[in-house]
Amino acid sequence: VILLGLLCLLLLIGLITLFFLREYSMIPLLTAARNDKSSIRPPNSDEFTAEINSFHSTCCLREWMHFNGSLYYISSNKKSWQESRNDCLQRGADLVIINSKEEQEFTRNFQKLMWIGLTDSEKEGIWKWVDGSLLVTSYWATFEPNGFPQRDEDCAEIKNFHFPNTWNDESCDLERVWICEKKLAT
């Protein structure tokens, strides 16, 4: 029993010693980091700060979400595709351009029926993003785009968010919520 007690005491002393050694070895590192704040700033942080500050003047940042180098705004009301785009432009952004699987997942996870920045209104069947680039990688739902003959379906929306491919072509005059994207300078 005495030997067990002595062993416990030695173990306790060892743990306390390790704790203090660890704490005191961190002090020089913390002091150096505190004295050299510039070393922990990200590259181009002045440009990033300037971009955030200028963007703050055109919108309320608390309504925007940051993901993968862009800011995203999701409306709370519904408008037609063109009215939605106009709203994004007034905010210094545009309707979202989905150019990666990660961005597709990000937008799909909102689980809302919403406009994205894709249309074939210039020429039927030629889908272009709002920046004028042609659609290369797509996430159309099964049997989409189908372009109902009874009405023009020239605008793209996120619709079926229970599956990886969620896009649907729809009449641009219908009202939906929308998602704006503002790319940040890198």
PDB file of C-alpha atoms in Angstrom:
ATOM      1  CA  VAL A   1       0.000   0.000   0.000  1.00  0.00           C
ATOM      2  CA  ILE A   2       2.847   2.372   0.889  1.00  0.00           C
ATOM      3  CA  LEU A   3       4.631   1.492  -2.361  1.00  0.00           C
ATOM      4  CA  LEU A   4       1.431   2.174  -4.345  1.00  0.00           C
ATOM      5  CA  GLY A   5       0.990   5.538  -2.601  1.00  0.00           C
ATOM      6  CA  LEU A   6       4.616   6.461  -3.334  1.00  0.00           C
ATOM      7  CA  LEU A   7       4.148   5.481  -6.995  1.00  0.00           C
ATOM      8  CA  CYS A   8       1.020   7.683  -7.255  1.00  0.00           C
ATOM      9  CA  LEU A   9       2.904  10.601  -5.684  1.00  0.00           C
ATOM     10  CA  LEU A  10       5.772  10.227  -8.186  1.00  0.00           C
ATOM     11  CA  LEU A  11       3.276  10.069 -11.058  1.00  0.00           C
ATOM     12  CA  LEU A  12       1.558  13.240  -9.827  1.00  0.00           C
ATOM     13  CA  ILE A  13       4.895  15.067  -9.510  1.00  0.00           C
ATOM     14  CA  GLY A  14       5.814  13.950 -13.045  1.00  0.00           C
ATOM     15  CA  LEU A  15       2.522  15.228 -14.497  1.00  0.00           C
ATOM     16  CA  ILE A  16       2.851  18.585 -12.736  1.00  0.00           C
ATOM     17  CA  THR A  17       6.428  18.922 -14.004  1.00  0.00           C
ATOM     18  CA  LEU A  18       5.357  18.142 -17.578  1.00  0.00           C
ATOM     19  CA  PHE A  19       2.534  20.690 -17.352  1.00  0.00           C
ATOM     20  CA  PHE A  20       4.864  23.488 -16.211  1.00  0.00           C
ATOM     21  CA  LEU A  21       7.538  22.602 -18.755  1.00  0.00           C
ATOM     22  CA  ARG A  22       4.962  22.739 -21.544  1.00  0.00           C
ATOM     23  CA  GLU A  23       3.486  26.035 -20.348  1.00  0.00           C
ATOM     24  CA  TYR A  24       6.847  27.744 -19.914  1.00  0.00           C
ATOM     25  CA  SER A  25       8.135  26.517 -23.276  1.00  0.00           C
ATOM     26  CA  MET A  26       5.160  28.239 -24.989  1.00  0.00           C
ATOM     27  CA  ILE A  27       5.909  31.670 -23.478  1.00  0.00           C
ATOM     28  CA  PRO A  28       8.733  32.578 -25.913  1.00  0.00           C
ATOM     29  CA  LEU A  29       6.604  31.485 -28.884  1.00  0.00           C
ATOM     30  CA  LEU A  30       3.605  33.527 -27.758  1.00  0.00           C
ATOM     31  CA  THR A  31       5.786  36.560 -27.055  1.00  0.00           C
ATOM     32  CA  ALA A  32       7.407  36.341 -30.493  1.00  0.00           C
ATOM     33  CA  ALA A  33       4.032  36.017 -32.200  1.00  0.00           C
ATOM     34  CA  ARG A  34       2.632  38.982 -30.271  1.00  0.00           C
ATOM     35  CA  ASN A  35       5.646  41.136 -31.187  1.00  0.00           C
ATOM     36  CA  ASP A  36       5.564  40.182 -34.881  1.00  0.00           C
ATOM     37  CA  LYS A  37       1.906  40.414 -35.869  1.00  0.00           C
ATOM     38  CA  SER A  38       2.788  40.967 -39.518  1.00  0.00           C
ATOM     39  CA  SER A  39       4.092  37.417 -39.757  1.00  0.00           C
ATOM     40  CA  ILE A  40       0.665  35.972 -39.052  1.00  0.00           C
ATOM     41  CA  ARG A  41      -1.259  38.153 -41.526  1.00  0.00           C
ATOM     42  CA  PRO A  42      -2.412  36.436 -44.701  1.00  0.00           C
ATOM     43  CA  PRO A  43      -0.854  37.457 -48.014  1.00  0.00           C
ATOM     44  CA  ASN A  44      -2.597  40.405 -49.678  1.00  0.00           C
ATOM     45  CA  SER A  45      -4.412  41.103 -46.422  1.00  0.00           C
ATOM     46  CA  ASP A  46      -4.446  44.850 -47.162  1.00  0.00           C
ATOM     47  CA  GLU A  47      -6.160  44.179 -50.495  1.00  0.00           C
ATOM     48  CA  PHE A  48      -8.580  41.768 -48.824  1.00  0.00           C
ATOM     49  CA  THR A  49      -9.413  44.328 -46.121  1.00  0.00           C
ATOM     50  CA  ALA A  50      -9.910  47.052 -48.733  1.00  0.00           C
ATOM     51  CA  GLU A  51     -12.238  44.803 -50.738  1.00  0.00           C
ATOM     52  CA  ILE A  52     -14.278  43.921 -47.639  1.00  0.00           C
ATOM     53  CA  ASN A  53     -14.498  47.602 -46.653  1.00  0.00           C
ATOM     54  CA  SER A  54     -15.613  48.715 -50.120  1.00  0.00           C
ATOM     55  CA  PHE A  55     -18.102  45.880 -50.296  1.00  0.00           C
ATOM     56  CA  HIS A  56     -19.448  46.809 -46.862  1.00  0.00           C
ATOM     57  CA  SER A  57     -20.456  50.196 -48.248  1.00  0.00           C
ATOM     58  CA  THR A  58     -22.755  48.580 -50.852  1.00  0.00           C
ATOM     59  CA  CYS A  59     -24.383  45.946 -48.692  1.00  0.00           C
ATOM     60  CA  CYS A  60     -24.834  44.713 -45.209  1.00  0.00           C
ATOM     61  CA  LEU A  61     -22.219  42.001 -44.657  1.00  0.00           C
ATOM     62  CA  ARG A  62     -24.163  40.187 -41.977  1.00  0.00           C
ATOM     63  CA  GLU A  63     -26.567  39.106 -44.735  1.00  0.00           C
ATOM     64  CA  TRP A  64     -23.714  37.544 -46.750  1.00  0.00           C
ATOM     65  CA  MET A  65     -21.941  34.206 -46.304  1.00  0.00           C
ATOM     66  CA  HIS A  66     -18.333  33.519 -47.177  1.00  0.00           C
ATOM     67  CA  PHE A  67     -17.411  30.339 -49.046  1.00  0.00           C
ATOM     68  CA  ASN A  68     -14.315  29.458 -51.028  1.00  0.00           C
ATOM     69  CA  GLY A  69     -13.233  32.984 -52.026  1.00  0.00           C
ATOM     70  CA  SER A  70     -16.692  34.452 -52.658  1.00  0.00           C
ATOM     71  CA  LEU A  71     -19.477  36.102 -50.709  1.00  0.00           C
ATOM     72  CA  TYR A  72     -23.034  34.844 -51.217  1.00  0.00           C
ATOM     73  CA  TYR A  73     -26.362  36.539 -50.574  1.00  0.00           C
ATOM     74  CA  ILE A  74     -29.638  34.621 -50.506  1.00  0.00           C
ATOM     75  CA  SER A  75     -32.747  36.725 -50.884  1.00  0.00           C
ATOM     76  CA  SER A  76     -35.673  36.436 -48.541  1.00  0.00           C
ATOM     77  CA  ASN A  77     -38.290  37.566 -51.078  1.00  0.00           C
ATOM     78  CA  LYS A  78     -39.125  36.331 -54.585  1.00  0.00           C
ATOM     79  CA  LYS A  79     -38.633  37.990 -57.974  1.00  0.00           C
ATOM     80  CA  SER A  80     -38.364  37.059 -61.645  1.00  0.00           C
ATOM     81  CA  TRP A  81     -34.948  35.983 -62.949  1.00  0.00           C
ATOM     82  CA  GLN A  82     -34.160  39.421 -64.468  1.00  0.00           C
ATOM     83  CA  GLU A  83     -35.373  41.304 -61.380  1.00  0.00           C
ATOM     84  CA  SER A  84     -33.250  38.960 -59.254  1.00  0.00           C
ATOM     85  CA  ARG A  85     -30.207  39.663 -61.390  1.00  0.00           C
ATOM     86  CA  ASN A  86     -30.835  43.413 -61.160  1.00  0.00           C
ATOM     87  CA  ASP A  87     -30.941  43.119 -57.370  1.00  0.00           C
ATOM     88  CA  CYS A  88     -27.586  41.293 -57.363  1.00  0.00           C
ATOM     89  CA  LEU A  89     -26.046  43.939 -59.630  1.00  0.00           C
ATOM     90  CA  GLN A  90     -27.247  46.698 -57.281  1.00  0.00           C
ATOM     91  CA  ARG A  91     -25.422  44.859 -54.491  1.00  0.00           C
ATOM     92  CA  GLY A  92     -22.159  44.834 -56.468  1.00  0.00           C
ATOM     93  CA  ALA A  93     -22.550  41.142 -57.314  1.00  0.00           C
ATOM     94  CA  ASP A  94     -24.341  38.947 -59.871  1.00  0.00           C
ATOM     95  CA  LEU A  95     -26.395  35.775 -59.842  1.00  0.00           C
ATOM     96  CA  VAL A  96     -24.223  32.844 -58.790  1.00  0.00           C
ATOM     97  CA  ILE A  97     -22.018  31.062 -61.322  1.00  0.00           C
ATOM     98  CA  ILE A  98     -21.541  27.478 -60.165  1.00  0.00           C
ATOM     99  CA  ASN A  99     -18.144  26.312 -61.369  1.00  0.00           C
ATOM    100  CA  SER A 100     -17.208  23.492 -58.999  1.00  0.00           C
ATOM    101  CA  LYS A 101     -18.746  20.479 -57.330  1.00  0.00           C
ATOM    102  CA  GLU A 102     -18.090  22.116 -53.948  1.00  0.00           C
ATOM    103  CA  GLU A 103     -19.986  25.241 -54.960  1.00  0.00           C
ATOM    104  CA  GLN A 104     -22.857  23.087 -56.263  1.00  0.00           C
ATOM    105  CA  GLU A 105     -23.028  21.322 -52.883  1.00  0.00           C
ATOM    106  CA  PHE A 106     -22.841  24.659 -51.056  1.00  0.00           C
ATOM    107  CA  THR A 107     -25.808  26.089 -52.985  1.00  0.00           C
ATOM    108  CA  ARG A 108     -27.792  22.845 -52.895  1.00  0.00           C
ATOM    109  CA  ASN A 109     -27.543  22.668 -49.107  1.00  0.00           C
ATOM    110  CA  PHE A 110     -29.719  25.772 -48.698  1.00  0.00           C
ATOM    111  CA  GLN A 111     -32.617  23.574 -49.828  1.00  0.00           C
ATOM    112  CA  LYS A 112     -34.417  26.447 -51.507  1.00  0.00           C
ATOM    113  CA  LEU A 113     -35.905  26.806 -54.959  1.00  0.00           C
ATOM    114  CA  MET A 114     -33.735  29.661 -56.280  1.00  0.00           C
ATOM    115  CA  TRP A 115     -32.452  31.350 -59.409  1.00  0.00           C
ATOM    116  CA  ILE A 116     -28.842  30.909 -60.494  1.00  0.00           C
ATOM    117  CA  GLY A 117     -26.941  32.900 -63.129  1.00  0.00           C
ATOM    118  CA  LEU A 118     -27.565  30.588 -66.094  1.00  0.00           C
ATOM    119  CA  THR A 119     -29.786  31.232 -69.126  1.00  0.00           C
ATOM    120  CA  ASP A 120     -30.318  30.231 -72.752  1.00  0.00           C
ATOM    121  CA  SER A 121     -32.406  33.323 -73.568  1.00  0.00           C
ATOM    122  CA  GLU A 122     -30.038  34.438 -76.378  1.00  0.00           C
ATOM    123  CA  LYS A 123     -30.209  31.145 -78.304  1.00  0.00           C
ATOM    124  CA  GLU A 124     -32.330  28.160 -77.338  1.00  0.00           C
ATOM    125  CA  GLY A 125     -30.209  25.294 -76.061  1.00  0.00           C
ATOM    126  CA  ILE A 126     -27.002  27.351 -75.726  1.00  0.00           C
ATOM    127  CA  TRP A 127     -26.676  27.866 -71.976  1.00  0.00           C
ATOM    128  CA  LYS A 128     -24.521  30.770 -70.822  1.00  0.00           C
ATOM    129  CA  TRP A 129     -23.583  32.143 -67.439  1.00  0.00           C
ATOM    130  CA  VAL A 130     -24.260  35.790 -66.591  1.00  0.00           C
ATOM    131  CA  ASP A 131     -20.587  36.616 -67.293  1.00  0.00           C
ATOM    132  CA  GLY A 132     -21.082  35.417 -70.904  1.00  0.00           C
ATOM    133  CA  SER A 133     -19.147  32.158 -70.524  1.00  0.00           C
ATOM    134  CA  LEU A 134     -20.587  28.958 -71.966  1.00  0.00           C
ATOM    135  CA  LEU A 135     -21.820  26.234 -69.645  1.00  0.00           C
ATOM    136  CA  VAL A 136     -19.170  23.509 -69.435  1.00  0.00           C
ATOM    137  CA  THR A 137     -19.859  21.491 -66.286  1.00  0.00           C
ATOM    138  CA  SER A 138     -23.528  21.110 -65.436  1.00  0.00           C
ATOM    139  CA  TYR A 139     -25.669  19.693 -62.670  1.00  0.00           C
ATOM    140  CA  TRP A 140     -28.992  19.316 -64.489  1.00  0.00           C
ATOM    141  CA  ALA A 141     -31.588  17.100 -62.868  1.00  0.00           C
ATOM    142  CA  THR A 142     -32.643  14.002 -64.807  1.00  0.00           C
ATOM    143  CA  PHE A 143     -34.446  14.893 -68.082  1.00  0.00           C
ATOM    144  CA  GLU A 144     -33.443  18.570 -67.745  1.00  0.00           C
ATOM    145  CA  PRO A 145     -33.245  20.959 -69.427  1.00  0.00           C
ATOM    146  CA  ASN A 146     -36.456  20.019 -71.164  1.00  0.00           C
ATOM    147  CA  GLY A 147     -37.798  23.371 -72.427  1.00  0.00           C
ATOM    148  CA  PHE A 148     -41.563  22.855 -72.204  1.00  0.00           C
ATOM    149  CA  PRO A 149     -43.097  23.797 -75.575  1.00  0.00           C
ATOM    150  CA  GLN A 150     -46.022  25.650 -73.957  1.00  0.00           C
ATOM    151  CA  ARG A 151     -43.718  28.282 -72.449  1.00  0.00           C
ATOM    152  CA  ASP A 152     -40.145  29.436 -72.758  1.00  0.00           C
ATOM    153  CA  GLU A 153     -37.956  27.901 -70.077  1.00  0.00           C
ATOM    154  CA  ASP A 154     -34.837  29.983 -70.528  1.00  0.00           C
ATOM    155  CA  CYS A 155     -33.580  30.405 -66.963  1.00  0.00           C
ATOM    156  CA  ALA A 156     -31.988  27.953 -64.551  1.00  0.00           C
ATOM    157  CA  GLU A 157     -33.004  27.327 -60.983  1.00  0.00           C
ATOM    158  CA  ILE A 158     -31.898  25.019 -58.204  1.00  0.00           C
ATOM    159  CA  LYS A 159     -34.884  22.782 -57.620  1.00  0.00           C
ATOM    160  CA  ASN A 160     -34.447  19.198 -56.500  1.00  0.00           C
ATOM    161  CA  PHE A 161     -31.992  19.551 -53.616  1.00  0.00           C
ATOM    162  CA  HIS A 162     -32.345  15.936 -52.448  1.00  0.00           C
ATOM    163  CA  PHE A 163     -30.042  14.788 -55.264  1.00  0.00           C
ATOM    164  CA  PRO A 164     -26.578  15.973 -56.365  1.00  0.00           C
ATOM    165  CA  ASN A 165     -27.900  17.254 -59.718  1.00  0.00           C
ATOM    166  CA  THR A 166     -30.453  19.937 -58.921  1.00  0.00           C
ATOM    167  CA  TRP A 167     -30.802  22.277 -61.875  1.00  0.00           C
ATOM    168  CA  ASN A 168     -34.069  22.804 -63.712  1.00  0.00           C
ATOM    169  CA  ASP A 169     -34.945  25.078 -66.626  1.00  0.00           C
ATOM    170  CA  GLU A 170     -37.940  27.283 -65.909  1.00  0.00           C
ATOM    171  CA  SER A 171     -39.798  30.306 -67.228  1.00  0.00           C
ATOM    172  CA  CYS A 172     -37.807  33.436 -66.359  1.00  0.00           C
ATOM    173  CA  ASP A 173     -41.032  35.234 -65.415  1.00  0.00           C
ATOM    174  CA  LEU A 174     -41.759  32.999 -62.436  1.00  0.00           C
ATOM    175  CA  GLU A 175     -40.805  34.394 -59.056  1.00  0.00           C
ATOM    176  CA  ARG A 176     -38.150  32.660 -56.991  1.00  0.00           C
ATOM    177  CA  VAL A 177     -35.653  33.564 -54.318  1.00  0.00           C
ATOM    178  CA  TRP A 178     -32.147  33.959 -55.724  1.00  0.00           C
ATOM    179  CA  ILE A 179     -28.500  33.680 -54.791  1.00  0.00           C
ATOM    180  CA  CYS A 180     -25.944  36.396 -55.572  1.00  0.00           C
ATOM    181  CA  GLU A 181     -22.201  35.847 -55.699  1.00  0.00           C
ATOM    182  CA  LYS A 182     -19.450  38.416 -55.205  1.00  0.00           C
ATOM    183  CA  LYS A 183     -15.948  37.094 -55.927  1.00  0.00           C
ATOM    184  CA  LEU A 184     -13.301  38.492 -53.611  1.00  0.00           C
ATOM    185  CA  ALA A 185      -9.898  39.620 -54.878  1.00  0.00           C
ATOM    186  CA  THR A 186      -7.130  37.093 -54.286  1.00  0.00           C
TER     187      THR A 186
END
